[in-house]
Short mmCIF file of C-alpha atoms and ligand atoms in Angstrom, two decimals:
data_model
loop_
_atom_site.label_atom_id
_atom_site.label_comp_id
_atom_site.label_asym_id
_atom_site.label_seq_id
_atom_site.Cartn_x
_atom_site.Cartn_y
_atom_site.Cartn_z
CA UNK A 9 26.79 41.65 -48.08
CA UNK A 10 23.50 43.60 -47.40
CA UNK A 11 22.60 46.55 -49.50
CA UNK A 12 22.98 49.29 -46.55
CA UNK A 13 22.08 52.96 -46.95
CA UNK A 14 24.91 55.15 -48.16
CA UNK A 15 23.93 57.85 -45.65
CA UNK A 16 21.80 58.20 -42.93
CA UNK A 17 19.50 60.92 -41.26
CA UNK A 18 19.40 60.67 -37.49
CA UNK A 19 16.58 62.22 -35.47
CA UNK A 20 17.63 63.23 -32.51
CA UNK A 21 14.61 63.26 -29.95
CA UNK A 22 16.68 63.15 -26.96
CA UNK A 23 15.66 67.26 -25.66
CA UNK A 24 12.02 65.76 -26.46
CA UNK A 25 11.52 62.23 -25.52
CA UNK A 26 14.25 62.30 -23.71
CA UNK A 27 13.13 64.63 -21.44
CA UNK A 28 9.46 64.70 -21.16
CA UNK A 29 9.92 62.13 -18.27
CA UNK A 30 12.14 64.39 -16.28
CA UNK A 31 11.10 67.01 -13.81
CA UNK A 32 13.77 68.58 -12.80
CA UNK A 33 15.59 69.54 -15.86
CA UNK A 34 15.93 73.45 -16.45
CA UNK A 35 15.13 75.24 -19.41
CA UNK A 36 18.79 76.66 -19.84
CA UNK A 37 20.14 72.76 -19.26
CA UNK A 38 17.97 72.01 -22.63
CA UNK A 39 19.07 75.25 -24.72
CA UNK A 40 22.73 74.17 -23.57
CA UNK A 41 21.84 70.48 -24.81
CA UNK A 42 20.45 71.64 -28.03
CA UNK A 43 23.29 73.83 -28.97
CA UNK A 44 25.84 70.89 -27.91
CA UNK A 45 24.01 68.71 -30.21
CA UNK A 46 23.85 70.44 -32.69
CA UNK A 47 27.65 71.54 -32.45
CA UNK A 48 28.66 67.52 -32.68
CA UNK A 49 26.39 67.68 -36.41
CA UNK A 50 23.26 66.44 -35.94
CA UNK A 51 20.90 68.42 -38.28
CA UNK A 52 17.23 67.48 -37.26
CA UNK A 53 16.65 67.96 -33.66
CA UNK A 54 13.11 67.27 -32.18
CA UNK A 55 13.20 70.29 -29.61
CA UNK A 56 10.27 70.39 -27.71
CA UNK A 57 5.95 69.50 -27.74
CA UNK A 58 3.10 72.18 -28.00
CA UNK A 59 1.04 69.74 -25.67
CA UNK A 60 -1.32 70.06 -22.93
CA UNK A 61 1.17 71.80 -19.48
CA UNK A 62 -1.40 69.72 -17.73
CA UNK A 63 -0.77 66.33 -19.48
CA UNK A 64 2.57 66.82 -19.70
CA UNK A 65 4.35 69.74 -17.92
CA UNK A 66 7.88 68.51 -18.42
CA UNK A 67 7.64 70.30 -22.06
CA UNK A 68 5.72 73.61 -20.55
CA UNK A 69 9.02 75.52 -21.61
CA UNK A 70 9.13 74.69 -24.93
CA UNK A 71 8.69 77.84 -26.51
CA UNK A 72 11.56 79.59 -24.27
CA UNK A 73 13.95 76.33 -24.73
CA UNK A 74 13.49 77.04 -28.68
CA UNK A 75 13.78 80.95 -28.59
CA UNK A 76 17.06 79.95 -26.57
CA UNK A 77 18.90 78.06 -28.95
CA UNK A 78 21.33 79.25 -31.41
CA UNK A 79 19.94 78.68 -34.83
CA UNK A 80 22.36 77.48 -37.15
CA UNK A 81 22.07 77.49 -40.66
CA UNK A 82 21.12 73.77 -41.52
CA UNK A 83 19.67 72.56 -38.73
CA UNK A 84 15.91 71.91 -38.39
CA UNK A 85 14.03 72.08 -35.37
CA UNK A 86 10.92 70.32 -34.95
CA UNK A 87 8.34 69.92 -32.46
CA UNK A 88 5.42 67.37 -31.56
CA UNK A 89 2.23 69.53 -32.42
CA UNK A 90 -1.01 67.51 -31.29
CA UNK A 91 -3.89 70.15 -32.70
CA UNK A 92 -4.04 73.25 -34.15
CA UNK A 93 -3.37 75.05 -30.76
CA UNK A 94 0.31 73.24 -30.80
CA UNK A 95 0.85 73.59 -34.08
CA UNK A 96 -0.05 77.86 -33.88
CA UNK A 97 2.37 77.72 -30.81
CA UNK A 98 5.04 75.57 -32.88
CA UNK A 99 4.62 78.11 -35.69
CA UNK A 100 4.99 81.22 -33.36
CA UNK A 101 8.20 79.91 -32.37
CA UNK A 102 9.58 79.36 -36.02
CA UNK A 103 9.96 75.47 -35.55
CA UNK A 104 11.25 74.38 -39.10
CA UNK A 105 8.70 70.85 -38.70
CA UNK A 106 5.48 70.10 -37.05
CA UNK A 107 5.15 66.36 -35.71
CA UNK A 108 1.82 64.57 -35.30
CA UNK A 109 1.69 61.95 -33.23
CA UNK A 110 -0.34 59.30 -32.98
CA UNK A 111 -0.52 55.44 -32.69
CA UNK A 112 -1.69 51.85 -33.84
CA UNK A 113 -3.51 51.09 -30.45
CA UNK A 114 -6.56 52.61 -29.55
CA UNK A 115 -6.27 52.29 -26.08
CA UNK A 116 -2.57 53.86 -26.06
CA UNK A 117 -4.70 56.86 -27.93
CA UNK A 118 -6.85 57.61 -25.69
CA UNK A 119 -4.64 57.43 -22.73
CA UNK A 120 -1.87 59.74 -24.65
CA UNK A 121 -3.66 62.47 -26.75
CA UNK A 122 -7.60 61.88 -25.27
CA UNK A 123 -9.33 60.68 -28.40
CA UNK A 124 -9.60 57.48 -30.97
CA UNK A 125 -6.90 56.74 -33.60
CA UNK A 126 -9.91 58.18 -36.15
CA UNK A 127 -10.28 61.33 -34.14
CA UNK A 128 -6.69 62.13 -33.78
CA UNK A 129 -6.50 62.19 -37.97
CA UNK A 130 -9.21 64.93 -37.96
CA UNK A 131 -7.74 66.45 -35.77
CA UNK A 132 -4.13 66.80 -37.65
CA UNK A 133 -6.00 68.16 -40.45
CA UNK A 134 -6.26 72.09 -39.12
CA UNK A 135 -2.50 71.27 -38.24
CA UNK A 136 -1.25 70.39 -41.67
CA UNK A 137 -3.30 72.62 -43.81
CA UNK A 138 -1.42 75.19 -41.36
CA UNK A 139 1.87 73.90 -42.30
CA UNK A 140 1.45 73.50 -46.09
CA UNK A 141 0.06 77.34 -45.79
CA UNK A 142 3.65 78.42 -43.80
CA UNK A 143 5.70 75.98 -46.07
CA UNK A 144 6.27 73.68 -43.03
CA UNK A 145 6.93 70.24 -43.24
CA UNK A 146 4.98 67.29 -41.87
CA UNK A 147 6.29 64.56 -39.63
CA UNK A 148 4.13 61.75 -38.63
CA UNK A 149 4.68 59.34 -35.51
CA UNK A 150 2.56 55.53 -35.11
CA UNK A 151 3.10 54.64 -31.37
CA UNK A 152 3.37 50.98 -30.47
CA UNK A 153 3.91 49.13 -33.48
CA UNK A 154 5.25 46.32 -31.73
CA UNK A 155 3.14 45.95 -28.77
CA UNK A 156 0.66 48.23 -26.46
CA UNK A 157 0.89 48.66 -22.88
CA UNK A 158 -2.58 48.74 -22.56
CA UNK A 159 -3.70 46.45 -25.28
CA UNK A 160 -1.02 43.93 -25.74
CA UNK A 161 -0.89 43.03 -29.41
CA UNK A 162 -0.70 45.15 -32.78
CA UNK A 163 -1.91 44.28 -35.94
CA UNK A 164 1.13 44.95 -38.28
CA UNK A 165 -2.49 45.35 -40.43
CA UNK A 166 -3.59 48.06 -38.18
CA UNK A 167 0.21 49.80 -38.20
CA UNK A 168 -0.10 50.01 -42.18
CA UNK A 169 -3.59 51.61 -41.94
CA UNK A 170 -2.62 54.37 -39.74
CA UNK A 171 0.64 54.98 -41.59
CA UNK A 172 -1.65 55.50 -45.04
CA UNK A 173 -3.83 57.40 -43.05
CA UNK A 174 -1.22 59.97 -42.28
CA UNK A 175 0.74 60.01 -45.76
CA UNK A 176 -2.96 60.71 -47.14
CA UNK A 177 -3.01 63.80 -44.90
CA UNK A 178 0.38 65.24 -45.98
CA UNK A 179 3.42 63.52 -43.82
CA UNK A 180 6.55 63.35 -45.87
CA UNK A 181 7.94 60.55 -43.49
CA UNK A 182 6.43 58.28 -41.37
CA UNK A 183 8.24 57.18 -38.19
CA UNK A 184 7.25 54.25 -36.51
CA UNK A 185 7.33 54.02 -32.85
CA UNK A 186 8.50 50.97 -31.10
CA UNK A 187 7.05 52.97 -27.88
CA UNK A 188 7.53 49.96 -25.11
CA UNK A 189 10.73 48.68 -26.71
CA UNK A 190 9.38 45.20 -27.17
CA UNK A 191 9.64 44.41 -31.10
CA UNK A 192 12.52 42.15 -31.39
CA UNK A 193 13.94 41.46 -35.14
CA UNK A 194 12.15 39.09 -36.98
CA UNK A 195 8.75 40.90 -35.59
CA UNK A 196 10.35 44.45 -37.35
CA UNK A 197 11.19 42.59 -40.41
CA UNK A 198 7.81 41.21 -41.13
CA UNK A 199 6.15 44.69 -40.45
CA UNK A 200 8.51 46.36 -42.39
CA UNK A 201 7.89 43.84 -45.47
CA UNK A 202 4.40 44.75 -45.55
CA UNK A 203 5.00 48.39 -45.20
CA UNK A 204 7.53 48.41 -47.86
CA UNK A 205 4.85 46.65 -50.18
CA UNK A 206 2.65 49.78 -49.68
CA UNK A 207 5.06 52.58 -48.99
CA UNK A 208 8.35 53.71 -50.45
CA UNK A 209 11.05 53.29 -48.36
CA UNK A 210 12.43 56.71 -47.99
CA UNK A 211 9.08 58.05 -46.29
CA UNK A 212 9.65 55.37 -43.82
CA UNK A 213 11.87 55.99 -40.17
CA UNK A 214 12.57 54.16 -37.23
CA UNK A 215 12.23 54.97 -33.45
CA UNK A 216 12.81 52.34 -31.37
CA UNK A 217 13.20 52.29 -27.34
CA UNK A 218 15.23 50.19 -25.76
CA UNK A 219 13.66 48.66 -23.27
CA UNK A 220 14.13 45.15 -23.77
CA UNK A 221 17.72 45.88 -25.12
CA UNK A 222 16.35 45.15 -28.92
CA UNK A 223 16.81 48.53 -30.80
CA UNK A 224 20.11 48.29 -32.39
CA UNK A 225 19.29 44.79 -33.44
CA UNK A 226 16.18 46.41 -34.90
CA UNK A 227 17.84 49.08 -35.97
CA UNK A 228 20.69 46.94 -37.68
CA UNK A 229 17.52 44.88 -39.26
CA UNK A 230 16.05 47.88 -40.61
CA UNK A 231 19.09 49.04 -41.90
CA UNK A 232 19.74 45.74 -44.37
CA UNK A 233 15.81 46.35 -45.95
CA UNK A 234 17.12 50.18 -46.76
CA UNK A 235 16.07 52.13 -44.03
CA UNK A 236 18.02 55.59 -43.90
CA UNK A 237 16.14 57.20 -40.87
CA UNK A 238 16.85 56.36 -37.46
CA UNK A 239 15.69 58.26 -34.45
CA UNK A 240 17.51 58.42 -31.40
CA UNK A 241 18.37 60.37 -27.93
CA UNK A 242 21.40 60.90 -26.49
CA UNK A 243 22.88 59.25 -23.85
CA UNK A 244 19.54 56.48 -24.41
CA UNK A 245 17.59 58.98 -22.54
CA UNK A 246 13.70 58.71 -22.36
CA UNK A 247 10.37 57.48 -21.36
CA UNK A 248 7.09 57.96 -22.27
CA UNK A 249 4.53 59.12 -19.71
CA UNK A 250 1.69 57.14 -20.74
CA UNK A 251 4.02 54.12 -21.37
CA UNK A 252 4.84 52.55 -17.67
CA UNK A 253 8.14 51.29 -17.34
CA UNK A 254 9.07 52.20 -21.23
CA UNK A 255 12.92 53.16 -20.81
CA UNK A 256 14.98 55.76 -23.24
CA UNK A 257 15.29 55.49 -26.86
CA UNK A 258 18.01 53.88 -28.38
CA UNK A 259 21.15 56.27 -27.85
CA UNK A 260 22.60 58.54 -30.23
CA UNK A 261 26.14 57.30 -29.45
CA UNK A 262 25.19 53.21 -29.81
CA UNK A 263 23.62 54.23 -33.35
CA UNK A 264 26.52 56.31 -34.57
CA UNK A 265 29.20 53.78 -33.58
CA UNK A 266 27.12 51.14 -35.32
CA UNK A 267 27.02 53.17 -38.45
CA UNK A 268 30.53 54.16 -38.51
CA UNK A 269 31.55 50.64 -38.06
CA UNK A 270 29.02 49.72 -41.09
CA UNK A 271 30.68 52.25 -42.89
CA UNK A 272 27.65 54.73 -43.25
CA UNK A 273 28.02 58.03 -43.80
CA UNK A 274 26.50 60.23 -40.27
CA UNK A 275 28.97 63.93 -40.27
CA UNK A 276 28.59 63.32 -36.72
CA UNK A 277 31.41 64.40 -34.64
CA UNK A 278 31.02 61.11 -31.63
CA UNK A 279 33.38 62.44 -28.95
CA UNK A 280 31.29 65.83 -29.18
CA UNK A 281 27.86 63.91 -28.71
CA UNK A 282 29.49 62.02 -25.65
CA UNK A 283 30.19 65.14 -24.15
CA UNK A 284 27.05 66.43 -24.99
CA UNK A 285 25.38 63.54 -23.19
CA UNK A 286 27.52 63.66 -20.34
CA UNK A 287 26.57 67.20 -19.76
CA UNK A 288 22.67 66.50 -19.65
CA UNK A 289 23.29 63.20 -17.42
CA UNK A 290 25.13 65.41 -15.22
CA UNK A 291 22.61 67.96 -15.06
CA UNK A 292 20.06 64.90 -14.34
CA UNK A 293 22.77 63.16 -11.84
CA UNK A 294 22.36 60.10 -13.94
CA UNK A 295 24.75 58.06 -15.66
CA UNK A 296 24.22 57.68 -19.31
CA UNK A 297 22.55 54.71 -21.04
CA UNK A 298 24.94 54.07 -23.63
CA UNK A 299 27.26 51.61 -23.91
CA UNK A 300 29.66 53.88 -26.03
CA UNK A 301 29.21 56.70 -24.18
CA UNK A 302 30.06 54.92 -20.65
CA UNK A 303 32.93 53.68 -23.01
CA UNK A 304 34.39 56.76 -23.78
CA UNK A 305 33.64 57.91 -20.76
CA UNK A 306 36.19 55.33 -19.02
CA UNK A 307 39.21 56.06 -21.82
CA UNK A 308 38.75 59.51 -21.38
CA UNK A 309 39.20 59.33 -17.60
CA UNK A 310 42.03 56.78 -17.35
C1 LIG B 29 4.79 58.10 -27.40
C2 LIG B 29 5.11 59.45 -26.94
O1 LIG B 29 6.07 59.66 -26.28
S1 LIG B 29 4.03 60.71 -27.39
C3 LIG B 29 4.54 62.11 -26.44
C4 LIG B 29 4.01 62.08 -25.03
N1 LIG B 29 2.60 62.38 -25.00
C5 LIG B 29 2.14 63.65 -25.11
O2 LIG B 29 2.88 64.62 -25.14
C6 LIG B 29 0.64 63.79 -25.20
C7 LIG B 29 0.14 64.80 -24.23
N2 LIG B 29 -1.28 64.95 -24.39
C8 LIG B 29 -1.88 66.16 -24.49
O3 LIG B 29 -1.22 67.20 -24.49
C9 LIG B 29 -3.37 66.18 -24.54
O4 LIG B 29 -3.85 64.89 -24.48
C10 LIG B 29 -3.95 66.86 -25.81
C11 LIG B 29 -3.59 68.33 -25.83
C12 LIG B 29 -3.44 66.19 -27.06
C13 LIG B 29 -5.47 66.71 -25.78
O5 LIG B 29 -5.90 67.02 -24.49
P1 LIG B 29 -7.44 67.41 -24.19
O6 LIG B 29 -7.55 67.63 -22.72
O7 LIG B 29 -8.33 66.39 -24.82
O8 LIG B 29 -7.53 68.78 -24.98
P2 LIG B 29 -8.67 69.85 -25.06
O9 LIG B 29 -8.69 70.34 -26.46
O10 LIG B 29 -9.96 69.31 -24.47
O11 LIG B 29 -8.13 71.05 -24.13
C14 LIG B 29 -8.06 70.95 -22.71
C15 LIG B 29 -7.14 72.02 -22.18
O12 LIG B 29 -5.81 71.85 -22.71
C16 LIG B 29 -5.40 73.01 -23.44
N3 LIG B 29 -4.66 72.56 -24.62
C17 LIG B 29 -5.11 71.76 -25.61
N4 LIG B 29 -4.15 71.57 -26.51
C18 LIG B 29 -3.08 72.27 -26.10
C19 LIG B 29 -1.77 72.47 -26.64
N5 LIG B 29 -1.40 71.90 -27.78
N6 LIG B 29 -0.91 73.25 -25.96
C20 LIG B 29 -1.28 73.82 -24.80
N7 LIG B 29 -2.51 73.67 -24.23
C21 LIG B 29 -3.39 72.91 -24.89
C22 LIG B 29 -6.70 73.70 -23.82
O13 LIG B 29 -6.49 75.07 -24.05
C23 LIG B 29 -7.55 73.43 -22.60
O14 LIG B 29 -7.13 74.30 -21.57
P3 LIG B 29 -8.13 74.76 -20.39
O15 LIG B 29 -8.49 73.53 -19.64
O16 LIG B 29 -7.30 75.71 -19.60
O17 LIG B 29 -9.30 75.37 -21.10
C1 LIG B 30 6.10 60.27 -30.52
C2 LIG B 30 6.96 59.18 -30.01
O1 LIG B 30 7.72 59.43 -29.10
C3 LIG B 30 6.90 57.87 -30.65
C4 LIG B 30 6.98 56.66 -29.74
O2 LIG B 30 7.90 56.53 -28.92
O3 LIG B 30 6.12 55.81 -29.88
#
């Protein structure tokens, strides 16, 4: 029997990587997401990203989506803060976590945040020093620790460097970004036996798209070495707009109903996330990319 987590924290990142590849979702569609998410229990909810409106004007209304939501005691809302200028933005709007973001490929760098792997880290100093002045805690994202769009192959070497780089700076939890969806199980368990060598396991998450219809597999693999942080979106929604083709994270609804049936602790209401998702895929006229949701879906309507 493997040694599972007792409990897990999901990351829900659908209202931010969900929707950063959508144009034509309203900012009062994303308050009403947020607020249905966080009525089904989930407690960390990625919100929105202090980036560039030109690079990516999909999250331009982050600071309205998050003065829109109802803050309940509890739950924490973070945002992706690039630089100092997101992070004073992020701060202004009360976010309860910064997130850095950067990646194991150089070339999926430049093309996403417009400098080298090196830069980015002096850059995220301003932005931590920031948080640790406000009390704010520090996220840190690797992109592409299974495989580059640009560059093909990752060092798992490369992946470890850039994760020490960021627990140096001040990151209380590292999550590791299968950005393309291409790691498939035995890949994520050799990575994640080196990293464990080097880093505890509680600083460590998991956020793995979907694209090649790996992540639970991944997810289920990073589970049995002790893993208790999974991110997710509902509904499998996502993309990444410097990843081509890259399709949604893994969905909220596949992970819980994995969990449950592992018996692992989520205080996740499913039926309420379903709805949740159906609402946003409605508001997207798109069908959800979950299995459990289309699932429910179907035995609520017959
Ligand atoms: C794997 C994933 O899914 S990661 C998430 C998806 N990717 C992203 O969100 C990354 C988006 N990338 C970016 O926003 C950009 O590359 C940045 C901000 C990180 C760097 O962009 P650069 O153009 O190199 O920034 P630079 O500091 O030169 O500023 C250029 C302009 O952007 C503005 N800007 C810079 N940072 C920000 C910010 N955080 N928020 C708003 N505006 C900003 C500057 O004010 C400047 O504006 P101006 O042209 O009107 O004077
Ligand atoms: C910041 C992220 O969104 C991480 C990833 O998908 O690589």
């Amino acid at each position: 029997m493997a040694n599972y987590p007792a409990k897990v924290k999901i990351v829900e990142v659908g209202a931010r990587d969900g929707l950063q590849n959508e144009t034509s979702v309203s900012t009062q569609s994303k308050i009403t997401l947020l607020n249905a998410l966080a009525d089904a229990g989930l407690k960390h909810l990625e919100a929105g990203a202090f980036v560039s409106p030109k690079w990516v004007p999909q999250m331009a209304d982050s600071a309205q989506v998050i003065q829109g939501i109802t803050r309940k005691e509890g739950v924490e809302i973070s945002a992706l803060t690039p630089n100092l200028k997101g992070a004073e933005l992020a701060l202004e709007n009360q976010v309860d976590e910064f997130a850095i973001f950067t990646a194991a490929s150089e070339a999926f760098t430049q093309k996403n945040i417009n400098c080298s792997i090196e830069e980015s880290i002096e850059r995220f100093r301003p932005v931590v020093e920031l948080a640790q002045k406000n009390n704010i805690k520090v996220r840190g994202y690797v992109s592409c620790i299974a495989g580059c769009p640009y560059q093909g192959k990752v060092e798992p070497e490369q992946v470890l460097a850039v994760c020490k780089q960021l627990l140096a700076l001040g990151c209380y939890e590292i999550s590791l970004g299968d950005t393309i969806g291409v790691g498939t199980a035995n890949q994520i368990e050799s990575l994640l036996s080196l990293l464990l060598e080097h880093i505890p396991v509680q600083r460590l998450a998991v956020h793995f798209h979907d694209t090649y219809g790996q992540a639970l597999a991944n997810i289920h693999k990073a589970l049995e070495m002790g893993i208790a942080t999974i991110d997710s979106a509902v509904a499998g929604l996502g993309g990444c707009p410097y990843a081509k083709g890259a399709s949604g994270n893994v969905a909220t609804e596949d992970v819980i109903y994995l969990l449950q049936g592992l018996g692992i602790s989520t205080e996740i209401d499913l039926e309420r996330l379903a709805k949740a998702g159906w609402q946003i895929c409605d508001a997207l006229n798109k069908a959800p990319v979950s299995k459990v949701s289309l699932a429910l879906k179907n035995t609520c309507q017959s």
